[in-house]
Amino acid sequence: MSTKFRAEFPLPDVDWEPTRAFWAGAARSELVLPRCDACGRYVWYPDGACHRCGADRHTWTAVSGRGRLFSWAVVRRAFIPQFADQVPYVTGLVTIDEDPAVRLATRLVDCDDGALRVDIPVRVSFRPLRVAGVDRAIVAPFFTPAGPEKG
Ligand SMILES: [Zn+2]
């Protein structure tokens, strides 16, 4: 992995090969994850061989975008200056319904952070991600509560 500074930091590098398909899917409003061709498990984070069976071939596969809130934190102070104009925001880990072992690092939107609870249903919501000092935005999968308390 390159640690070279990119002009668009801290926007994700959508051209980085291991996650390029993920960002391309997001641009189409599709949540796609690599699924092992041998055993069918989702392989996340996509850093090489299947964690379950060791096979190294996978197919990027669309998932429903429905999941559960595993954990979260309200960010009130920006550790990276480019996010200073976005605090407070809620960052979290979301499991996908297709495989609760898969936990995506994401941001929770359209939510009352005081009403968040472990294991509430959430659904994906594709939004532009912008950071201060970078002209372009990229489409990223955010999540929003999907239970009776919200849509
Ligand atoms: Zn496998």
PDB file of C-alpha atoms and ligand atoms in Angstrom, residues 36 38-40 50 52-55, ligand 1:
ATOM      1  CA  CYS A  36     -15.496 -15.781  -2.349  1.00  0.00           C
ATOM      2  CA  ALA A  38     -15.089 -21.060  -3.558  1.00  0.00           C
ATOM      3  CA  CYS A  39     -17.128 -20.877  -0.344  1.00  0.00           C
ATOM      4  CA  GLY A  40     -19.525 -17.969  -0.887  1.00  0.00           C
ATOM      5  CA  CYS A  50     -10.778 -15.418   1.760  1.00  0.00           C
ATOM      6  CA  ARG A  52     -12.635 -18.495   5.754  1.00  0.00           C
ATOM      7  CA  CYS A  53     -11.225 -20.881   3.150  1.00  0.00           C
ATOM      8  CA  GLY A  54      -8.106 -19.191   1.817  1.00  0.00           C
ATOM      9  CA  ALA A  55      -9.254 -19.052  -1.809  1.00  0.00           C
TER      10      ALA A  55
HETATM   11 ZN    ZN B   1     -13.828 -18.728   0.805  1.00  0.00          ZN
END
